[in-house]
Amino acid sequence: MPWKGEKDPYKIWLSEIILQQTRVEQGLKYYEKFISAFPDVHQLANAHEQSIYKHWEGLGYYSRCKNLIVTARNVSENFNGKFPGTYDEIKKLKGIGPYTAAAIASFAFNENRAVVDGNVFRVLARIFGIGDRIDSTEGKKTFSALAGKLLDAKNPALYNQAIMDFGAIVCKPVPMCKQCPFKQKCEAFLNDKIFSLPVKGKRVLIKKRWFNYVLLEYKQKFAVRQRHEKDIWHNLFEFLLLESNKEFGKKEILKEVNKKNWAGANGYEIEYVSPVFSQQLSHQLIKGRFTKLKLYQKPELSSDIFWIRKNELKNYAFPMFINQHLRKMNV
Ligand code: SF4
């Protein structure tokens, strides 16, 4: 991976933010795209916000992108483009938690800090037979304290990389115990607890939401708005949304369109009402239909809605839920 052995704190930070909640194979593409478009923190800080969101499109968890912009601007303006050099200072930057701060401090500045990521949790829980929940405050404290004690103070960066790699390559979710040098000492192996460690909390409840999007088209232009609410997909763009607590068919959707007077007085032509699309997020399941209406007259809409040409839709960052529909319908 290009970030292995990397010493530049900007690149380490970028890779760590991209890889949070993202598979390495998927994250790699985005990392390369970002490094080539924004080779240093000043270029990221000075880029147009919309262009950064466009580069992030499809990665999900858009609050990461929002924090990325805030931190890039902060480092560029207030630190002259140089990341602060200690764990405590790095942790004060927006969107950087203990894990990312430890990774930057250790890999870029060789600070004596243990990095505790998912791989490290798994290795420590199994070898030492720790049954504390890894997502509880107490559990995190226990694992951090142990990781700190085990850290090789002479080579913290090398040690951190080694234990993370060991978790990724040998002590994987389905581990390679036969080849493992720790098998004579590993509590989980000796006590048949490999698959019950580490212990995670209860599964999160998934909230179901129905998003019915209305694509209003007038003279080859579409009505869109930017999402500013404290909600999923913050800062991304969308068509006109009808959120409902149950499935809406054509009849309910058109009733709402008429009630909101979205189509103006002269009526419209219904191009299609799509089948149900869905997207699974970490805590929410989004389902809904897309209804495309061709208008005969430009309606009066609220001031946050604006019109963009069909061939310009590609310049705006939409949620994956909308993009999958645009691609399928070739809009
Ligand atoms: S023996 Fe198995 S479970 Fe224990 S550390 Fe090695 S790979 Fe992991």
Short mmCIF file of N, CA and C and ligand atoms in Angstrom, two decimals, residues 126-127 166 170-171 175-177 180 182-183 186 188-189 194, ligand 1:
data_model
loop_
_atom_site.label_atom_id
_atom_site.label_comp_id
_atom_site.label_asym_id
_atom_site.label_seq_id
_atom_site.Cartn_x
_atom_site.Cartn_y
_atom_site.Cartn_z
N ARG A 126 -7.25 -11.57 21.77
CA ARG A 126 -7.05 -13.02 21.65
C ARG A 126 -5.82 -13.49 22.44
N ILE A 127 -4.69 -12.84 22.25
CA ILE A 127 -3.48 -13.33 22.92
C ILE A 127 -3.62 -13.25 24.44
N PHE A 166 0.30 -7.82 11.58
CA PHE A 166 0.08 -9.17 12.12
C PHE A 166 -1.43 -9.45 12.21
N VAL A 170 -2.14 -12.41 9.77
CA VAL A 170 -2.14 -13.70 10.47
C VAL A 170 -3.35 -13.84 11.40
N CYS A 171 -3.47 -12.92 12.35
CA CYS A 171 -4.58 -13.02 13.30
C CYS A 171 -5.80 -12.28 12.73
N PRO A 175 -8.43 -16.65 11.72
CA PRO A 175 -6.98 -16.56 11.86
C PRO A 175 -6.22 -17.78 11.34
N MET A 176 -4.89 -17.58 11.16
CA MET A 176 -4.02 -18.66 10.68
C MET A 176 -3.23 -19.19 11.88
N CYS A 177 -3.92 -19.82 12.82
CA CYS A 177 -3.29 -20.21 14.09
C CYS A 177 -2.17 -21.24 13.90
N CYS A 180 1.00 -19.56 13.44
CA CYS A 180 1.21 -18.41 14.32
C CYS A 180 2.28 -18.68 15.38
N PHE A 182 2.59 -17.34 18.15
CA PHE A 182 2.08 -17.14 19.52
C PHE A 182 1.17 -18.27 20.00
N LYS A 183 1.01 -19.30 19.19
CA LYS A 183 -0.05 -20.26 19.52
C LYS A 183 0.15 -20.97 20.87
N CYS A 186 -1.16 -18.10 23.32
CA CYS A 186 -2.38 -17.33 23.02
C CYS A 186 -3.58 -17.89 23.80
N ALA A 188 -6.75 -17.24 23.59
CA ALA A 188 -7.91 -17.61 22.77
C ALA A 188 -7.69 -18.96 22.10
N PHE A 189 -6.46 -19.20 21.62
CA PHE A 189 -6.15 -20.47 20.96
C PHE A 189 -6.19 -21.61 21.96
N ILE A 194 -11.24 -18.42 20.00
CA ILE A 194 -10.81 -17.60 18.86
C ILE A 194 -11.97 -16.80 18.28
S1 SF4 B 1 -2.83 -18.31 17.83
FE1 SF4 B 1 -4.45 -17.70 16.43
S2 SF4 B 1 -5.80 -16.39 17.59
FE2 SF4 B 1 -3.87 -16.54 18.73
S3 SF4 B 1 -2.67 -14.78 18.05
FE3 SF4 B 1 -2.11 -16.50 16.77
S4 SF4 B 1 -3.46 -16.30 14.96
FE4 SF4 B 1 -4.31 -15.06 16.60
#
